[in-house]
């Protein structure tokens, strides 16, 4: 069995092709091979959610996903969320609602909430909290994060919060 | 307008939200290699020969460094930085284990390879000759005669013993109308920032300088410890703490791993990076863990406290990297907001074969608060009084400020509460929580078979302690306003806080101020980010330094504009004659003058440079306070505790940024709820850790957490120019106490009394079953 493989995928809309070690995680591939260090590792065992990215629009733990599993897939990371210098409504809501302190859990939170708002554009606070059950934050007590998700939902629906 | 006091949006956020933060693991240096650390699988063992030949044979492996491979200066124990005569055996961890390991996870060797994957493969191939020894596990059992000792060369496990006392406590008890006693077991887990410990060291052979990037809470201390051990001069070593993913105490210490990685980088002549994984964090990053309180309270017939006395056992772990600070803070916090006329606590610190314990957010105060508040609840229950009323009868009144408690703090100074209105704080909390209408609600719930309860808890917290923290404020000829502090941030928002303070003094906006922190080369001296001390100390330094720069701008401008200083104003990066904005100079022009012209003498009375460095030295700590109220519902079938409401009234003196203070409080409360209900770092009897991942060790998650409803009081301190007190830990301190109080109240029909945290479902079901059988 060969221990290296060439993979081709889309990352934040750009086509990428690389030869990687078959045991390299997707997180390490993004961080170290592509230099997309916005994706963070908090536990490397699939519980904390810091490493969450979007694969074909659905959340995935990049610490538990191998880079080779992303072959042919479309990946979105925190680096692709803003439009140039213009922050997305969700990013802006994190600033306005104080949804981050150290910012380490934040990229995973953004990915997770992006999926939520795509599937449920007008969630209740309870639904937001349930949805975040797989993302740990040690700084904020979650309050600012929940408020940011709710505020972003309003903005995205055209209701000014 | 004033920037201080307004909810300025954080200058830190835009970069962090776009993945543009710079955490240690985001730094990639040319020629860099990566390390893994071989750690002890045993809690206690002799370490014999180490055979690394198979590891070294693996392609891509560069070095295996064990104790004997370190430079001689580092074949040593980390120095004890806070010695105390109460310590019986001042023992510290070796950089890499010498001939014994004393906790599972102790570092034995550093393996350096092309990448972490290969380094871990290699670590598995190292053969160590261990000779396992019996281990000291539970700290209570470790005190029994004949128990295995954590250090084989010792006859017992007493690490330190001391007392905190004032007044004639025995006489107070002899004359008391009532005496009540509680035995309370408290576990606090660990800090668990989402980013584990990280470090990257690079040695530059040309200048013989070492740079360590580390997510440390105390960059200057790490530098100083390295210099003290190796004999390096402090201008040869620079520690930089870049963006850091939380700390909560766990990143304060200069760890053995820091020294080992620095040694590896120096030896190999290549940058070496080490990123701790979560399992290692569970094993080898300091925790706070266990305390046992055996406490008695004496009260008169009116529930007024006459005295508190008892014993405290504290689990020190295997080494004493921070001396006896945690239990000392515990013992000094017990009196809390109450008039406590007499007090005696005998403290015993116990060695166990577990990783060392050092302060975690709250630093021994949550336990003291839990102990005291449990006693207050007990008094209320026994005398059939409202728990809030018992507290009111005993609060230090606002008119008594400044109030000398009677205790001496560890720096030898008396504990004096500087300002605060504890009864008013409680009143605000009770009001927001609708305390008065709760009983009717509770009755209605009980008639439906639901068990809801309300709890109340107050605390006083020493914050802003010395000796100092520094700040430099400068204006460049380009007109840039720069503020530099030595202390590093782990998410608190230091840059925003300092920008607000400096902006006010210089008449600019917070966005105009560039703030840096955590680089030991920026300021000569620094202490660190812990004990809720940065705003009070570095904030005050920045305020004074900016004021000095302001004065200098006025002085130079008065000269240039031939106006008097009183007639000048600062705004928008310019100084000008009041009402005549065009008659003025830009800050940059003033800086050009202050920086001097080659060949010309400095203008009369003008010191060099448009900058100032100030080290604010507080006279003593300033005491914040607060009152929390929680409403819970207990499911008596499952033992589950749901928090229905959580209210805080918080007083941290002058508030610089209300949004950030509320963020600190909310985060702190949730950490405290974790301690109250979930977080338990477990070991078996042989001191083997049994919770080494987030499946086994439960963090509080969004799903279970309530919205934290907050109200604030501002009692400015006279001890610093801003009137500020610390805000980072108050949320955590009374959380376990208030939840225990609320659970007791909910389960009053069963007569249940919580004497342990965390309150797990099993524990609660046991208590309910016991009371049902009684
Ligand atoms: S790092 Fe992937 S879930 Fe924690
Ligand atoms: S902001 Fe620090 S972990 Fe969430």
mmCIF file of C-alpha atoms in Angstrom, chain A residues 21 23-26 28-29 31-32 35-45 47-48 50 78-87 90-107 109-110 125-126 128-144 146-147, chain B residues 9-10 12-14 16-23 25-26 28 34 115 117-118 121 190-196 243-246 248 273 275-279 282 361 490-493 659-660 662-664 666-668 670-671 674-675 679 692-695 697 699-703 705-710:
data_model
loop_
_atom_site.group_PDB
_atom_site.id
_atom_site.type_symbol
_atom_site.label_atom_id
_atom_site.label_comp_id
_atom_site.label_asym_id
_atom_site.label_seq_id
_atom_site.Cartn_x
_atom_site.Cartn_y
_atom_site.Cartn_z
ATOM 1 C CA UNK A 21 0.533 11.383 3.270
ATOM 2 C CA UNK A 23 -2.536 9.480 7.356
ATOM 3 C CA UNK A 24 -2.555 13.271 7.355
ATOM 4 C CA UNK A 25 -5.700 14.754 8.859
ATOM 5 C CA UNK A 26 -7.734 17.267 6.922
ATOM 6 C CA UNK A 28 -3.268 19.429 9.271
ATOM 7 C CA UNK A 29 -3.648 19.543 5.500
ATOM 8 C CA UNK A 31 -3.299 24.329 8.294
ATOM 9 C CA UNK A 32 0.138 23.181 7.283
ATOM 10 C CA UNK A 35 -1.466 27.616 5.274
ATOM 11 C CA UNK A 36 -5.121 28.072 6.193
ATOM 12 C CA UNK A 37 -4.405 28.342 9.896
ATOM 13 C CA UNK A 38 -7.813 29.748 10.790
ATOM 14 C CA UNK A 39 -9.057 26.210 11.425
ATOM 15 C CA UNK A 40 -8.026 25.314 14.978
ATOM 16 C CA UNK A 41 -7.451 22.125 16.906
ATOM 17 C CA UNK A 42 -8.719 21.944 20.456
ATOM 18 C CA UNK A 43 -8.928 18.244 21.236
ATOM 19 C CA UNK A 44 -8.032 16.187 18.169
ATOM 20 C CA UNK A 45 -10.606 13.632 19.243
ATOM 21 C CA UNK A 47 -15.486 16.525 20.827
ATOM 22 C CA UNK A 48 -14.638 20.234 21.095
ATOM 23 C CA UNK A 50 -12.915 23.917 17.194
ATOM 24 C CA UNK A 78 -13.253 30.536 7.989
ATOM 25 C CA UNK A 79 -10.843 32.180 5.539
ATOM 26 C CA UNK A 80 -13.521 32.074 2.839
ATOM 27 C CA UNK A 81 -16.356 33.654 4.808
ATOM 28 C CA UNK A 82 -15.721 37.356 4.245
ATOM 29 C CA UNK A 83 -16.017 39.053 0.895
ATOM 30 C CA UNK A 84 -12.638 40.762 0.751
ATOM 31 C CA UNK A 85 -12.685 43.148 3.687
ATOM 32 C CA UNK A 86 -16.455 42.934 4.039
ATOM 33 C CA UNK A 87 -17.354 40.643 6.870
ATOM 34 C CA UNK A 90 -22.539 36.283 10.843
ATOM 35 C CA UNK A 91 -18.989 37.549 11.353
ATOM 36 C CA UNK A 92 -20.317 41.056 11.958
ATOM 37 C CA UNK A 93 -22.838 39.707 14.448
ATOM 38 C CA UNK A 94 -19.994 38.081 16.398
ATOM 39 C CA UNK A 95 -18.394 41.528 16.771
ATOM 40 C CA UNK A 96 -21.651 43.267 17.670
ATOM 41 C CA UNK A 97 -22.790 40.635 20.169
ATOM 42 C CA UNK A 98 -19.347 39.961 21.698
ATOM 43 C CA UNK A 99 -19.429 36.388 20.446
ATOM 44 C CA UNK A 100 -15.728 35.800 20.911
ATOM 45 C CA UNK A 101 -12.995 36.391 23.434
ATOM 46 C CA UNK A 102 -9.864 34.395 22.636
ATOM 47 C CA UNK A 103 -11.237 33.503 19.223
ATOM 48 C CA UNK A 104 -9.927 29.955 19.305
ATOM 49 C CA UNK A 105 -13.295 28.211 19.154
ATOM 50 C CA UNK A 106 -14.666 30.860 16.808
ATOM 51 C CA UNK A 107 -13.931 29.356 13.360
ATOM 52 C CA UNK A 109 -18.607 28.137 15.790
ATOM 53 C CA UNK A 110 -18.916 30.109 12.551
ATOM 54 C CA UNK A 125 -32.588 30.464 21.215
ATOM 55 C CA UNK A 126 -33.269 26.902 22.320
ATOM 56 C CA UNK A 128 -29.342 27.522 18.620
ATOM 57 C CA UNK A 129 -28.185 26.110 21.945
ATOM 58 C CA UNK A 130 -29.104 22.566 20.891
ATOM 59 C CA UNK A 131 -27.290 23.015 17.589
ATOM 60 C CA UNK A 132 -24.140 24.155 19.401
ATOM 61 C CA UNK A 133 -24.058 21.046 21.592
ATOM 62 C CA UNK A 134 -20.894 19.881 19.846
ATOM 63 C CA UNK A 135 -18.884 23.097 20.106
ATOM 64 C CA UNK A 136 -17.069 23.981 23.315
ATOM 65 C CA UNK A 137 -16.178 27.538 24.234
ATOM 66 C CA UNK A 138 -14.306 28.153 27.460
ATOM 67 C CA UNK A 139 -14.378 31.951 27.346
ATOM 68 C CA UNK A 140 -17.788 33.389 26.536
ATOM 69 C CA UNK A 141 -20.242 31.261 28.465
ATOM 70 C CA UNK A 142 -21.890 30.876 25.017
ATOM 71 C CA UNK A 143 -24.144 33.875 25.541
ATOM 72 C CA UNK A 144 -22.527 36.153 22.970
ATOM 73 C CA UNK A 146 -26.018 32.448 20.838
ATOM 74 C CA UNK A 147 -26.906 36.141 20.553
ATOM 75 C CA UNK B 9 -16.400 46.987 19.904
ATOM 76 C CA UNK B 10 -13.230 44.985 20.235
ATOM 77 C CA UNK B 12 -9.174 42.184 18.339
ATOM 78 C CA UNK B 13 -12.208 40.747 16.574
ATOM 79 C CA UNK B 14 -11.905 41.354 12.815
ATOM 80 C CA UNK B 16 -9.810 36.521 14.645
ATOM 81 C CA UNK B 17 -13.101 36.255 12.754
ATOM 82 C CA UNK B 18 -11.339 35.859 9.435
ATOM 83 C CA UNK B 19 -8.864 33.217 10.504
ATOM 84 C CA UNK B 20 -6.084 35.790 10.535
ATOM 85 C CA UNK B 21 -5.118 35.339 14.183
ATOM 86 C CA UNK B 22 -1.516 34.462 14.935
ATOM 87 C CA UNK B 23 -1.461 31.610 17.422
ATOM 88 C CA UNK B 25 0.847 26.836 15.957
ATOM 89 C CA UNK B 26 0.155 29.227 13.083
ATOM 90 C CA UNK B 28 5.907 28.361 10.539
ATOM 91 C CA UNK B 34 8.474 19.367 15.464
ATOM 92 C CA UNK B 115 6.898 16.440 11.745
ATOM 93 C CA UNK B 117 3.547 12.272 13.076
ATOM 94 C CA UNK B 118 7.073 10.921 12.845
ATOM 95 C CA UNK B 121 6.041 7.162 15.971
ATOM 96 C CA UNK B 190 -8.636 22.131 35.471
ATOM 97 C CA UNK B 191 -8.619 25.268 33.358
ATOM 98 C CA UNK B 192 -8.971 23.578 29.969
ATOM 99 C CA UNK B 193 -8.567 26.471 27.575
ATOM 100 C CA UNK B 194 -9.594 25.283 24.117
ATOM 101 C CA UNK B 195 -6.034 25.854 22.917
ATOM 102 C CA UNK B 196 -3.635 23.533 24.770
ATOM 103 C CA UNK B 243 -2.697 35.295 20.145
ATOM 104 C CA UNK B 244 -3.616 32.790 22.802
ATOM 105 C CA UNK B 245 -6.663 30.571 23.014
ATOM 106 C CA UNK B 246 -7.622 31.046 26.644
ATOM 107 C CA UNK B 248 -7.639 30.435 33.023
ATOM 108 C CA UNK B 273 7.814 23.537 17.807
ATOM 109 C CA UNK B 275 2.027 21.600 20.398
ATOM 110 C CA UNK B 276 0.512 19.779 23.340
ATOM 111 C CA UNK B 277 -2.458 17.559 22.558
ATOM 112 C CA UNK B 278 -5.527 17.367 24.768
ATOM 113 C CA UNK B 279 -4.595 14.051 26.307
ATOM 114 C CA UNK B 282 -5.145 16.273 30.941
ATOM 115 C CA UNK B 361 -9.828 30.803 37.382
ATOM 116 C CA UNK B 490 -5.659 35.165 26.399
ATOM 117 C CA UNK B 491 -8.920 36.599 25.116
ATOM 118 C CA UNK B 492 -9.734 39.260 27.702
ATOM 119 C CA UNK B 493 -9.586 42.101 25.189
ATOM 120 C CA UNK B 659 -19.657 44.682 27.045
ATOM 121 C CA UNK B 660 -16.352 43.039 27.884
ATOM 122 C CA UNK B 662 -20.348 41.165 30.933
ATOM 123 C CA UNK B 663 -18.470 38.742 28.701
ATOM 124 C CA UNK B 664 -16.006 38.011 31.486
ATOM 125 C CA UNK B 666 -20.820 35.199 31.706
ATOM 126 C CA UNK B 667 -17.777 33.112 30.827
ATOM 127 C CA UNK B 668 -16.762 32.931 34.460
ATOM 128 C CA UNK B 670 -20.287 29.026 33.023
ATOM 129 C CA UNK B 671 -16.856 27.859 34.147
ATOM 130 C CA UNK B 674 -18.906 23.371 35.088
ATOM 131 C CA UNK B 675 -17.297 23.021 38.498
ATOM 132 C CA UNK B 679 -16.069 18.794 35.562
ATOM 133 C CA UNK B 692 -8.239 12.010 29.647
ATOM 134 C CA UNK B 693 -10.579 13.273 26.950
ATOM 135 C CA UNK B 694 -13.663 15.468 26.620
ATOM 136 C CA UNK B 695 -15.858 12.389 26.453
ATOM 137 C CA UNK B 697 -14.349 14.898 31.370
ATOM 138 C CA UNK B 699 -17.221 20.680 29.884
ATOM 139 C CA UNK B 700 -20.299 22.864 30.215
ATOM 140 C CA UNK B 701 -21.879 23.186 26.759
ATOM 141 C CA UNK B 702 -24.278 25.759 25.324
ATOM 142 C CA UNK B 703 -27.194 23.356 25.486
ATOM 143 C CA UNK B 705 -26.290 26.692 30.024
ATOM 144 C CA UNK B 706 -28.784 29.392 30.984
ATOM 145 C CA UNK B 707 -28.718 33.011 29.893
ATOM 146 C CA UNK B 708 -26.759 34.905 32.529
ATOM 147 C CA UNK B 709 -28.784 37.950 33.600
ATOM 148 C CA UNK B 710 -26.501 40.677 34.868
#
